[in-house]
mmCIF file of C-alpha atoms in Angstrom:
data_model
loop_
_atom_site.group_PDB
_atom_site.id
_atom_site.type_symbol
_atom_site.label_atom_id
_atom_site.label_comp_id
_atom_site.label_asym_id
_atom_site.label_seq_id
_atom_site.Cartn_x
_atom_site.Cartn_y
_atom_site.Cartn_z
ATOM 1 C CA MET A 293 0.256 0.521 0.462
ATOM 2 C CA GLY A 294 2.599 2.069 0.758
ATOM 3 C CA GLU A 295 4.833 1.767 -2.219
ATOM 4 C CA HIS A 296 1.939 1.825 -4.533
ATOM 5 C CA MET A 297 1.658 5.801 -2.810
ATOM 6 C CA LYS A 298 5.197 6.915 -3.305
ATOM 7 C CA GLY A 299 4.594 5.911 -6.753
ATOM 8 C CA ALA A 300 1.145 8.275 -6.988
ATOM 9 C CA LEU A 301 3.247 11.158 -5.086
ATOM 10 C CA ASN A 302 6.529 11.128 -7.298
ATOM 11 C CA GLY A 303 6.325 14.608 -8.971
ATOM 12 C CA SER A 304 9.136 17.105 -9.174
ATOM 13 C CA THR A 305 8.015 18.613 -5.413
ATOM 14 C CA TYR A 306 6.969 15.326 -3.776
ATOM 15 C CA VAL A 307 8.878 14.992 -0.633
ATOM 16 C CA PRO A 308 9.312 11.063 0.653
ATOM 17 C CA ASN A 309 9.720 11.651 4.128
ATOM 18 C CA LEU A 310 6.809 14.624 4.849
ATOM 19 C CA ASP A 311 3.979 13.906 7.040
ATOM 20 C CA ILE A 312 0.673 15.107 4.771
ATOM 21 C CA VAL A 313 -1.211 16.131 7.898
ATOM 22 C CA SER A 314 1.093 18.455 10.148
ATOM 23 C CA HIS A 315 0.957 17.062 13.591
ATOM 24 C CA ASP A 316 1.529 20.478 15.763
ATOM 25 C CA ARG A 317 -1.362 21.816 13.123
ATOM 26 C CA GLN A 318 -5.380 21.977 14.241
ATOM 27 C CA ARG A 319 -7.135 20.251 12.468
ATOM 28 C CA ILE A 320 -10.524 22.079 10.163
ATOM 29 C CA GLU A 321 -13.985 20.948 10.289
ATOM 30 C CA ILE A 322 -16.588 21.780 8.226
ATOM 31 C CA VAL A 323 -19.502 20.796 8.488
ATOM 32 C CA ALA A 324 -22.345 21.161 6.389
ATOM 33 C CA GLU A 325 -25.605 22.298 8.110
ATOM 34 C CA TYR A 326 -29.127 22.018 6.564
ATOM 35 C CA ARG A 327 -31.362 24.938 6.758
ATOM 36 C CA GLY A 328 -34.753 24.849 5.155
ATOM 37 C CA VAL A 329 -38.412 24.351 6.944
ATOM 38 C CA TYR A 330 -39.320 20.363 8.137
ATOM 39 C CA THR A 331 -41.799 19.349 10.601
ATOM 40 C CA ILE A 332 -40.777 17.620 13.883
ATOM 41 C CA ASN A 333 -42.900 15.564 16.879
ATOM 42 C CA VAL A 334 -43.166 16.878 20.255
ATOM 43 C CA PHE A 335 -43.749 14.196 23.015
ATOM 44 C CA ARG A 336 -44.791 14.800 26.110
ATOM 45 C CA ALA A 337 -43.210 12.721 29.375
ATOM 46 C CA PHE A 338 -44.889 12.533 32.123
ATOM 47 C CA ALA A 339 -42.572 12.302 36.015
ATOM 48 C CA ASN A 340 -40.806 8.497 36.260
ATOM 49 C CA ASP A 341 -41.290 8.045 32.185
ATOM 50 C CA PHE A 342 -44.995 7.176 33.197
ATOM 51 C CA PRO A 343 -47.077 6.529 31.994
ATOM 52 C CA PRO A 344 -45.011 6.726 28.525
ATOM 53 C CA ALA A 345 -44.534 9.351 26.434
ATOM 54 C CA GLN A 346 -47.379 11.160 24.506
ATOM 55 C CA GLU A 347 -47.830 12.636 20.833
ATOM 56 C CA ILE A 348 -48.979 15.869 21.550
ATOM 57 C CA ALA A 349 -48.533 18.158 18.523
ATOM 58 C CA LYS A 350 -46.428 18.179 14.637
ATOM 59 C CA VAL A 351 -45.084 21.007 14.682
ATOM 60 C CA GLU A 352 -43.685 23.283 11.130
ATOM 61 C CA VAL A 353 -39.958 24.482 12.200
ATOM 62 C CA HIS A 354 -37.265 26.477 10.456
ATOM 63 C CA SER A 355 -33.561 25.130 11.097
ATOM 64 C CA GLN A 356 -32.372 28.263 12.542
ATOM 65 C CA ASN A 357 -35.211 28.189 15.443
ATOM 66 C CA SER A 358 -34.131 28.595 18.523
ATOM 67 C CA PHE A 359 -35.122 26.291 21.386
ATOM 68 C CA GLU A 360 -37.531 29.086 22.936
ATOM 69 C CA GLN A 361 -38.829 30.012 19.025
ATOM 70 C CA LEU A 362 -40.463 25.970 19.349
ATOM 71 C CA LYS A 363 -42.064 26.358 22.740
ATOM 72 C CA GLU A 364 -43.887 29.850 21.668
ATOM 73 C CA LYS A 365 -45.319 27.342 18.652
ATOM 74 C CA VAL A 366 -46.125 24.693 21.251
ATOM 75 C CA GLU A 367 -47.302 26.862 23.321
ATOM 76 C CA GLN A 368 -49.874 27.755 20.318
ATOM 77 C CA GLN A 369 -51.255 24.169 19.708
ATOM 78 C CA THR A 370 -51.323 23.284 23.258
ATOM 79 C CA GLY A 371 -51.845 25.678 25.317
ATOM 80 C CA ILE A 372 -48.787 24.779 27.883
ATOM 81 C CA PRO A 373 -47.933 27.795 28.683
ATOM 82 C CA LYS A 374 -43.612 27.933 27.263
ATOM 83 C CA CYS A 375 -42.500 29.015 30.911
ATOM 84 C CA SER A 376 -43.838 25.550 32.341
ATOM 85 C CA GLN A 377 -42.107 24.168 29.108
ATOM 86 C CA ARG A 378 -38.897 21.642 29.670
ATOM 87 C CA LEU A 379 -37.442 20.986 26.224
ATOM 88 C CA GLU A 380 -35.176 17.446 26.173
ATOM 89 C CA PHE A 381 -33.908 16.273 22.802
ATOM 90 C CA GLU A 382 -31.609 12.508 22.723
ATOM 91 C CA GLY A 383 -31.928 12.462 26.605
ATOM 92 C CA CYS A 384 -30.550 16.075 27.311
ATOM 93 C CA ILE A 385 -32.083 19.438 28.405
ATOM 94 C CA MET A 386 -31.898 21.779 25.323
ATOM 95 C CA LEU A 387 -31.809 25.568 26.626
ATOM 96 C CA ASP A 388 -33.793 28.316 25.142
ATOM 97 C CA ASN A 389 -30.565 29.719 23.135
ATOM 98 C CA TYR A 390 -29.953 26.690 21.291
ATOM 99 C CA ILE A 391 -30.810 26.421 17.832
ATOM 100 C CA LEU A 392 -32.525 23.383 16.515
ATOM 101 C CA GLY A 393 -30.514 22.724 13.446
ATOM 102 C CA ARG A 394 -26.866 23.048 15.401
ATOM 103 C CA GLU A 395 -28.446 20.748 18.162
ATOM 104 C CA ARG A 396 -29.035 18.205 14.727
ATOM 105 C CA VAL A 397 -32.466 18.549 15.391
ATOM 106 C CA PHE A 398 -33.759 17.683 11.816
ATOM 107 C CA GLN A 399 -37.166 16.916 9.821
ATOM 108 C CA GLY A 400 -39.076 13.815 11.774
ATOM 109 C CA CYS A 401 -37.090 14.093 15.282
ATOM 110 C CA THR A 402 -39.097 14.094 18.658
ATOM 111 C CA VAL A 403 -38.756 16.368 21.006
ATOM 112 C CA VAL A 404 -39.721 15.411 24.686
ATOM 113 C CA LEU A 405 -41.302 18.474 26.733
ATOM 114 C CA ARG A 406 -42.367 17.819 30.484
ATOM 115 C CA VAL A 407 -44.609 20.067 31.944
ATOM 116 C CA MET A 408 -42.597 21.969 35.223
ATOM 117 C CA THR A 409 -43.465 24.304 37.887
ATOM 118 C CA GLY A 410 -41.630 26.284 41.142
ATOM 119 C CA ILE A 411 -43.111 25.531 44.568
ATOM 120 C CA THR A 412 -41.908 28.196 46.810
ATOM 121 C CA TYR A 413 -41.427 26.444 50.025
ATOM 122 C CA ILE A 414 -41.196 28.627 54.096
ATOM 123 C CA PHE A 415 -39.308 26.943 56.374
ATOM 124 C CA LYS A 416 -36.390 28.907 58.736
ATOM 125 C CA ALA A 417 -35.723 30.606 55.492
ATOM 126 C CA VAL A 418 -37.535 31.262 51.591
ATOM 127 C CA GLY A 419 -36.379 28.223 49.437
ATOM 128 C CA GLY A 420 -37.993 26.517 46.370
ATOM 129 C CA VAL A 421 -37.755 23.505 43.648
ATOM 130 C CA THR A 422 -38.576 22.640 40.503
ATOM 131 C CA VAL A 423 -40.711 19.867 39.667
ATOM 132 C CA GLU A 424 -43.258 18.243 36.953
ATOM 133 C CA VAL A 425 -46.668 19.033 37.709
ATOM 134 C CA ASP A 426 -47.358 15.159 37.544
ATOM 135 C CA GLN A 427 -44.714 13.764 40.361
ATOM 136 C CA SER A 428 -46.290 12.438 43.408
ATOM 137 C CA LEU A 429 -46.330 15.240 45.996
ATOM 138 C CA SER A 430 -44.893 12.960 48.609
ATOM 139 C CA THR A 431 -42.391 12.750 46.870
ATOM 140 C CA VAL A 432 -41.696 16.464 46.952
ATOM 141 C CA LEU A 433 -41.960 16.862 50.688
ATOM 142 C CA GLY A 434 -39.544 14.282 50.555
ATOM 143 C CA ARG A 435 -37.040 16.463 48.566
ATOM 144 C CA ILE A 436 -38.210 19.325 50.029
ATOM 145 C CA ALA A 437 -37.086 17.453 53.401
ATOM 146 C CA ALA A 438 -33.304 17.013 51.850
ATOM 147 C CA ASN A 439 -32.786 20.118 50.747
ATOM 148 C CA ILE A 440 -33.789 21.825 54.615
ATOM 149 C CA SER A 441 -31.784 18.755 55.820
ATOM 150 C CA GLU A 442 -34.482 17.234 58.093
ATOM 151 C CA ASP A 443 -36.557 14.043 58.602
ATOM 152 C CA VAL A 444 -39.682 14.234 56.408
ATOM 153 C CA SER A 445 -41.150 11.706 59.332
ATOM 154 C CA MET A 446 -40.371 14.992 61.985
ATOM 155 C CA LEU A 447 -41.877 17.709 59.304
ATOM 156 C CA ARG A 448 -45.910 18.914 59.015
ATOM 157 C CA PHE A 449 -46.830 20.955 56.338
ATOM 158 C CA VAL A 450 -49.692 23.190 55.293
ATOM 159 C CA PHE A 451 -50.342 24.509 51.850
ATOM 160 C CA THR A 452 -50.083 28.435 52.215
ATOM 161 C CA LYS A 453 -50.586 29.409 48.369
ATOM 162 C CA THR A 454 -52.302 27.202 45.513
ATOM 163 C CA SER A 455 -53.091 28.273 41.652
ATOM 164 C CA GLY A 456 -55.052 25.277 40.516
ATOM 165 C CA ALA A 457 -58.418 23.415 41.172
ATOM 166 C CA VAL A 458 -57.818 20.081 43.896
ATOM 167 C CA ALA A 459 -58.592 17.379 42.255
ATOM 168 C CA ALA A 460 -61.513 14.459 43.676
ATOM 169 C CA ASN A 461 -59.098 12.201 44.832
ATOM 170 C CA ALA A 462 -56.199 15.172 46.663
ATOM 171 C CA ARG A 463 -59.608 16.291 48.320
ATOM 172 C CA ALA A 464 -60.741 12.974 49.761
ATOM 173 C CA TRP A 465 -57.436 13.153 51.494
ATOM 174 C CA LEU A 466 -57.522 16.544 53.718
ATOM 175 C CA PRO A 467 -60.942 17.831 53.173
ATOM 176 C CA ASP A 468 -59.645 21.476 54.917
ATOM 177 C CA ARG A 469 -56.758 22.030 52.464
ATOM 178 C CA THR A 470 -55.837 24.687 55.356
ATOM 179 C CA GLN A 471 -55.084 22.016 57.900
ATOM 180 C CA LEU A 472 -51.313 20.861 59.003
ATOM 181 C CA PHE A 473 -50.636 17.874 57.567
ATOM 182 C CA LYS A 474 -47.789 14.656 57.509
ATOM 183 C CA ALA A 475 -46.183 13.874 54.366
ATOM 184 C CA LYS A 476 -47.014 10.054 54.580
ATOM 185 C CA ASP A 477 -50.686 11.159 54.104
ATOM 186 C CA VAL A 478 -50.056 12.581 50.957
ATOM 187 C CA VAL A 479 -52.204 11.360 47.672
ATOM 188 C CA GLY A 480 -51.738 12.316 44.108
ATOM 189 C CA SER A 481 -49.854 14.887 42.125
ATOM 190 C CA VAL A 482 -48.564 18.075 42.347
ATOM 191 C CA ALA A 483 -50.864 19.509 39.579
ATOM 192 C CA GLU A 484 -54.611 17.316 41.901
ATOM 193 C CA ASN A 485 -53.162 18.544 45.365
ATOM 194 C CA GLY A 486 -54.044 22.037 43.407
ATOM 195 C CA LEU A 487 -50.313 23.768 42.796
ATOM 196 C CA GLY A 488 -48.416 24.161 39.415
ATOM 197 C CA ARG A 489 -51.348 26.678 37.551
ATOM 198 C CA LEU A 490 -49.017 29.101 37.690
ATOM 199 C CA VAL A 491 -44.856 28.575 37.747
ATOM 200 C CA ASN A 492 -43.342 30.177 41.667
ATOM 201 C CA GLY A 493 -47.443 30.878 42.308
ATOM 202 C CA ASP A 494 -47.653 28.216 45.611
ATOM 203 C CA VAL A 495 -46.489 28.435 48.406
ATOM 204 C CA ILE A 496 -46.162 25.851 51.222
ATOM 205 C CA GLN A 497 -45.213 26.239 54.568
ATOM 206 C CA VAL A 498 -43.096 24.013 56.651
ATOM 207 C CA TYR A 499 -43.211 23.029 60.123
ATOM 208 C CA ARG A 500 -41.086 21.224 62.477
ATOM 209 C CA LYS A 501 -42.837 18.661 65.040
ATOM 210 C CA HIS A 502 -41.494 19.412 68.764
ATOM 211 C CA LEU A 503 -41.394 16.246 71.276
ATOM 212 C CA LYS A 504 -44.187 16.686 74.208
ATOM 213 C CA ARG A 505 -43.265 15.275 76.799
ATOM 214 C CA ALA A 506 -45.889 14.127 80.010
ATOM 215 C CA GLY A 507 -44.993 12.539 82.976
ATOM 216 C CA GLY A 508 -41.620 12.375 81.867
ATOM 217 C CA GLN A 509 -42.231 10.348 78.273
ATOM 218 C CA GLU A 510 -41.230 11.438 75.092
ATOM 219 C CA GLN A 511 -44.420 11.241 72.359
#
């Protein structure tokens, strides 16, 4: 093979010991980028990937559209506010300023959408978590407990502000939504418990349970 190469490169300027590509030079890569209009699929995914993702829209886009522009198109078709959308492609979260073509999102590709919300909690200070609206509320309370380095079983919670309607299954476990409750008693998702209609519009107050003494015994 090497002899054939030498035979092919034996002109007057041929230098047999000169590397064709110098190792101390940077390699230049030329990438062809498609530019045009095409259609992509948008599937909504759910917490813990159950139930399976469902197609909610087919969106016509341009390769130079940003993901923020894609969110606007999705909102127009589905009504899901763009501020509540988290878009993913091939397992990676896509930021608003990313460009579809540069991320290789082309004709027929599928973008995954998760509906998110922010919940504010108040303990010794104000904190917050960003969660999927269909995630179990008890799981979210566990995250809050971890954030404040507390045992969730020793905490009590109360809904200070909720932005959405409460579903029947959630109303059943806590008819009076102004009462304190334990994480282990919670039934339903974030959305079913009236949270998530407005991003960062919901507040949960957190208290630590105080042990009482009766006859010298802790209860």
